Short mmCIF file of C-alpha atoms in Angstrom, two decimals:
data_model
loop_
_atom_site.label_atom_id
_atom_site.label_comp_id
_atom_site.label_asym_id
_atom_site.label_seq_id
_atom_site.Cartn_x
_atom_site.Cartn_y
_atom_site.Cartn_z
CA UNK R 1 -51.95 -173.08 -10.78
CA UNK R 2 -53.06 -171.43 -13.99
CA UNK R 3 -49.70 -170.55 -15.51
CA UNK R 4 -48.82 -172.51 -18.63
CA UNK R 5 -45.16 -171.45 -18.66
CA UNK R 6 -43.21 -171.51 -15.44
CA UNK R 7 -39.84 -171.76 -13.76
CA UNK R 8 -39.77 -173.64 -10.48
CA UNK R 9 -37.45 -174.78 -7.70
CA UNK R 10 -39.67 -177.79 -7.07
CA UNK R 11 -39.75 -181.19 -8.78
CA UNK R 12 -41.85 -181.08 -11.97
CA UNK R 13 -44.58 -183.69 -12.43
CA UNK R 14 -45.48 -184.58 -16.01
CA UNK R 15 -49.17 -184.67 -15.20
CA UNK R 16 -49.15 -181.07 -14.01
CA UNK R 17 -47.89 -179.92 -17.39
CA UNK R 18 -50.11 -182.22 -19.47
CA UNK R 19 -53.19 -181.07 -17.60
CA UNK R 20 -52.65 -177.53 -18.95
CA UNK R 21 -53.07 -178.62 -22.58
CA UNK R 22 -55.60 -181.43 -22.45
CA UNK R 23 -58.81 -180.46 -24.24
CA UNK R 24 -61.62 -181.97 -26.34
CA UNK R 25 -60.24 -180.66 -29.66
CA UNK R 26 -56.95 -182.48 -29.14
CA UNK R 27 -56.36 -185.90 -30.59
CA UNK R 28 -52.71 -185.89 -29.61
CA UNK R 29 -50.53 -184.64 -26.77
CA UNK R 30 -46.81 -184.88 -27.29
CA UNK R 31 -44.61 -184.52 -24.23
CA UNK R 32 -40.88 -184.03 -23.91
CA UNK R 33 -38.91 -184.43 -20.75
CA UNK R 34 -35.32 -183.37 -20.36
CA UNK R 35 -33.43 -185.24 -17.64
CA UNK R 36 -30.02 -184.97 -16.07
CA UNK R 37 -27.53 -187.19 -17.89
CA UNK R 38 -24.70 -188.81 -15.95
CA UNK R 39 -22.07 -189.02 -18.69
CA UNK R 40 -21.33 -186.45 -21.38
CA UNK R 41 -18.51 -187.39 -23.78
CA UNK R 42 -17.27 -189.86 -21.21
CA UNK R 43 -17.14 -187.31 -18.38
CA UNK R 44 -19.18 -188.07 -15.31
CA UNK R 45 -21.61 -185.43 -14.04
CA UNK R 46 -22.40 -185.58 -10.35
CA UNK R 47 -25.20 -183.04 -10.47
CA UNK R 48 -26.36 -179.92 -12.31
CA UNK R 49 -27.26 -176.52 -11.08
CA UNK R 50 -29.68 -174.48 -13.16
CA UNK R 51 -30.11 -170.73 -12.92
CA UNK R 52 -32.67 -168.58 -14.71
CA UNK R 53 -33.58 -164.96 -15.27
CA UNK R 54 -36.95 -166.08 -14.08
CA UNK R 55 -39.22 -163.24 -15.20
CA UNK R 56 -37.70 -163.06 -18.68
CA UNK R 57 -37.48 -166.86 -19.01
CA UNK R 58 -41.18 -167.24 -18.39
CA UNK R 59 -41.89 -164.61 -21.04
CA UNK R 60 -39.64 -166.41 -23.53
CA UNK R 61 -41.30 -169.75 -22.84
CA UNK R 62 -44.62 -168.06 -23.53
CA UNK R 63 -43.16 -166.62 -26.74
CA UNK R 64 -42.27 -170.18 -27.86
CA UNK R 65 -45.89 -171.16 -27.28
CA UNK R 66 -46.98 -168.23 -29.44
CA UNK R 67 -44.53 -169.24 -32.17
CA UNK R 68 -45.92 -172.77 -32.11
CA UNK R 69 -49.49 -171.49 -32.40
CA UNK R 70 -48.51 -169.27 -35.32
CA UNK R 71 -46.67 -172.06 -37.12
CA UNK R 72 -49.01 -175.02 -36.60
CA UNK R 73 -52.32 -173.50 -35.46
CA UNK R 74 -54.89 -175.00 -33.07
CA UNK R 75 -52.20 -175.85 -30.52
CA UNK R 76 -51.97 -175.62 -26.74
CA UNK R 77 -48.50 -175.56 -25.22
CA UNK R 78 -47.29 -175.73 -21.64
CA UNK R 79 -43.67 -175.72 -20.48
CA UNK R 80 -42.12 -176.01 -17.01
CA UNK R 81 -38.40 -175.68 -16.34
CA UNK R 82 -36.74 -176.44 -13.04
CA UNK R 83 -33.88 -174.47 -11.47
CA UNK R 84 -31.57 -175.11 -8.55
CA UNK R 85 -29.58 -178.28 -7.91
CA UNK R 86 -30.65 -181.44 -9.77
CA UNK R 87 -29.34 -184.94 -9.37
CA UNK R 88 -28.84 -187.54 -12.09
CA UNK R 89 -32.10 -188.53 -13.79
CA UNK R 90 -34.10 -185.71 -12.27
CA UNK R 91 -36.42 -183.84 -14.64
CA UNK R 92 -35.14 -180.44 -15.76
CA UNK R 93 -37.80 -179.54 -18.27
CA UNK R 94 -41.23 -180.78 -19.33
CA UNK R 95 -42.99 -179.70 -22.50
CA UNK R 96 -46.52 -180.67 -23.51
CA UNK R 97 -48.21 -179.72 -26.78
CA UNK R 98 -51.71 -180.71 -27.72
CA UNK R 99 -53.00 -180.61 -31.31
CA UNK R 100 -55.86 -182.24 -33.24
CA UNK R 101 -53.49 -184.61 -35.05
CA UNK R 102 -50.26 -186.31 -33.94
CA UNK R 103 -47.85 -185.04 -36.58
CA UNK R 104 -48.13 -181.44 -35.44
CA UNK R 105 -47.75 -182.41 -31.78
CA UNK R 106 -44.50 -184.28 -32.44
CA UNK R 107 -43.05 -181.50 -34.54
CA UNK R 108 -44.09 -178.71 -32.19
CA UNK R 109 -42.71 -180.33 -29.06
CA UNK R 110 -39.38 -180.79 -30.80
CA UNK R 111 -39.47 -177.17 -31.96
CA UNK R 112 -40.10 -176.10 -28.36
CA UNK R 113 -37.05 -177.82 -26.89
CA UNK R 114 -34.83 -176.52 -29.70
CA UNK R 115 -36.04 -172.97 -29.12
CA UNK R 116 -35.51 -173.26 -25.35
CA UNK R 117 -31.87 -173.89 -26.09
CA UNK R 118 -31.73 -170.78 -28.25
CA UNK R 119 -33.67 -167.99 -26.59
CA UNK R 120 -34.68 -168.76 -23.00
CA UNK R 121 -32.37 -167.28 -20.36
CA UNK R 122 -31.61 -170.40 -18.37
CA UNK R 123 -28.09 -171.68 -17.68
CA UNK R 124 -26.73 -174.93 -16.35
CA UNK R 125 -23.62 -175.53 -14.36
CA UNK R 126 -22.05 -178.96 -14.57
CA UNK R 127 -20.66 -180.29 -11.32
CA UNK R 128 -18.00 -182.93 -11.90
CA UNK R 129 -15.74 -184.88 -9.58
CA UNK R 130 -12.89 -182.53 -10.40
CA UNK R 131 -14.57 -179.15 -10.80
CA UNK R 132 -17.51 -177.16 -12.12
CA UNK R 133 -18.32 -175.13 -15.19
CA UNK R 134 -21.15 -173.03 -16.56
CA UNK R 135 -22.11 -174.50 -19.91
CA UNK R 136 -22.05 -172.04 -22.78
CA UNK R 137 -24.58 -173.44 -25.16
CA UNK R 138 -26.39 -176.67 -25.67
CA UNK R 139 -26.13 -177.82 -29.21
CA UNK R 140 -23.80 -180.25 -27.41
CA UNK R 141 -20.65 -178.43 -28.36
CA UNK R 142 -18.88 -176.27 -25.91
CA UNK R 143 -17.97 -173.22 -27.85
CA UNK R 144 -19.08 -170.06 -26.17
CA UNK R 145 -19.40 -168.29 -29.44
CA UNK R 146 -22.41 -169.74 -31.17
CA UNK R 147 -26.13 -169.77 -30.64
CA UNK R 148 -26.55 -166.05 -30.43
CA UNK R 149 -30.05 -165.29 -31.70
CA UNK R 150 -30.26 -163.59 -35.05
CA UNK R 151 -31.68 -160.09 -35.27
CA UNK R 152 -34.90 -161.66 -36.47
CA UNK R 153 -35.14 -163.90 -33.46
CA UNK R 154 -34.38 -161.02 -31.15
CA UNK R 155 -37.21 -158.98 -32.65
CA UNK R 156 -39.85 -161.61 -31.82
CA UNK R 157 -40.76 -159.89 -28.56
CA UNK C 1 -31.22 -145.38 -11.69
CA UNK C 2 -30.45 -148.26 -14.03
CA UNK C 3 -30.24 -151.82 -12.73
CA UNK C 4 -27.71 -154.15 -14.35
CA UNK C 5 -28.17 -157.90 -13.92
CA UNK C 6 -25.54 -160.63 -14.34
CA UNK C 7 -26.07 -164.39 -14.65
CA UNK C 8 -24.17 -167.65 -14.67
CA UNK C 9 -20.39 -167.28 -15.19
CA UNK C 10 -20.64 -163.47 -15.24
CA UNK C 11 -22.46 -163.39 -11.90
CA UNK C 12 -19.98 -165.80 -10.36
CA UNK C 13 -16.97 -163.78 -11.48
CA UNK C 14 -18.47 -160.44 -10.44
CA UNK C 15 -19.52 -161.89 -7.11
CA UNK C 16 -22.93 -160.28 -7.24
CA UNK C 17 -26.04 -160.47 -9.33
CA UNK C 18 -26.90 -156.83 -9.62
CA UNK C 19 -25.38 -153.37 -9.74
CA UNK C 20 -27.13 -150.01 -9.91
CA UNK C 21 -25.87 -147.09 -11.97
CA UNK C 22 -26.82 -143.53 -12.83
CA UNK C 23 -26.94 -144.02 -16.57
CA UNK C 24 -30.23 -142.62 -17.88
CA UNK C 25 -29.76 -141.24 -21.38
CA UNK C 26 -26.73 -143.40 -22.09
CA UNK C 27 -26.68 -146.32 -24.51
CA UNK C 28 -25.94 -149.87 -23.32
CA UNK C 29 -22.61 -149.70 -25.20
CA UNK C 30 -21.67 -146.57 -23.26
CA UNK C 31 -22.56 -148.24 -19.98
CA UNK C 32 -20.34 -151.18 -20.86
CA UNK C 33 -17.48 -148.92 -21.77
CA UNK C 34 -17.78 -146.65 -18.77
CA UNK C 35 -18.49 -149.19 -16.00
CA UNK C 36 -18.71 -152.81 -17.01
CA UNK C 37 -15.48 -153.22 -19.00
CA UNK C 38 -13.45 -152.48 -15.87
CA UNK C 39 -14.63 -155.70 -14.27
CA UNK C 40 -12.91 -157.67 -17.05
CA UNK C 41 -15.61 -160.30 -17.02
CA UNK C 42 -14.85 -163.43 -19.07
CA UNK C 43 -16.79 -163.85 -22.31
CA UNK C 44 -18.76 -160.67 -21.77
CA UNK C 45 -18.54 -160.03 -25.50
CA UNK C 46 -20.57 -163.21 -26.16
CA UNK C 47 -23.39 -162.20 -23.88
CA UNK C 48 -26.61 -160.96 -25.38
CA UNK C 49 -28.22 -157.87 -24.00
CA UNK C 50 -31.72 -157.62 -22.65
CA UNK C 51 -33.37 -154.38 -21.67
CA UNK C 52 -36.51 -154.73 -19.56
CA UNK C 53 -36.67 -158.46 -20.31
CA UNK C 54 -36.52 -158.18 -24.09
CA UNK C 55 -33.43 -158.82 -26.24
CA UNK C 56 -32.06 -155.45 -27.29
CA UNK C 57 -29.13 -153.97 -29.16
CA UNK C 58 -26.23 -152.18 -27.54
CA UNK C 59 -27.44 -148.97 -29.17
CA UNK C 60 -30.56 -148.96 -26.97
CA UNK C 61 -30.85 -145.67 -25.07
CA UNK C 62 -31.58 -146.19 -21.43
CA UNK C 63 -34.33 -144.52 -19.43
CA UNK C 64 -34.52 -144.09 -15.70
CA UNK C 65 -35.80 -147.34 -14.14
CA UNK C 66 -34.65 -149.58 -16.98
CA UNK C 67 -33.07 -152.96 -16.25
CA UNK C 68 -30.22 -154.24 -18.41
CA UNK C 69 -29.31 -157.90 -18.26
CA UNK C 70 -26.22 -159.59 -19.69
CA UNK C 71 -27.37 -162.95 -20.99
CA UNK C 72 -24.49 -165.45 -21.57
CA UNK C 73 -25.21 -168.09 -24.22
CA UNK C 74 -28.08 -170.06 -22.74
CA UNK C 75 -28.00 -173.73 -21.82
CA UNK C 76 -31.43 -174.67 -20.53
CA UNK C 77 -33.35 -177.83 -21.38
#
């Protein structure tokens, strides 16, 4: 597998993502894993279902990698995001960023997850004991009205 | 032909993920007004628009073969 940015129905293994960014120039690899949380604001989640506009989502993940390279320089980024039904504690997303020094790797991996929540067309549906709902945005508030990219963000294509 | 894709809540309410329209030469806004508005989809006004997998404005003029997607606020990660 040569892709560095991918959407998959299969379980994601950290090592598969890290292996895309490991290189002699790197002195640091920062990884981020997003996992399925059981309780949100006291409400119990049974499972999640993720859906993606796969072709566009992979392009947007790649765009995030390009933004990271532009901002920090000498970076390698790989991101995998899972779709389909996920149980509690399963891995939804894995990000790996390698850089010469650790500070950039920490900052860039955080930037990557924040950007995923802004521009990548992936949605999650919460499945509770008493119903289901598609979640509108993920800055952990449930308004459907925020998090629309600015014109500037939209022109990054 | 123009393909129109729906995701998440929009797809669930519509009951399908894709419709096909004869809309070359029209803007996205005109397509919404002429066809999509009638479905009365919830929160459609909060969806972003993508044309051919790039975010686009509603003023984008469509060409034959284009794909429009309605992108509800995303919640990946």
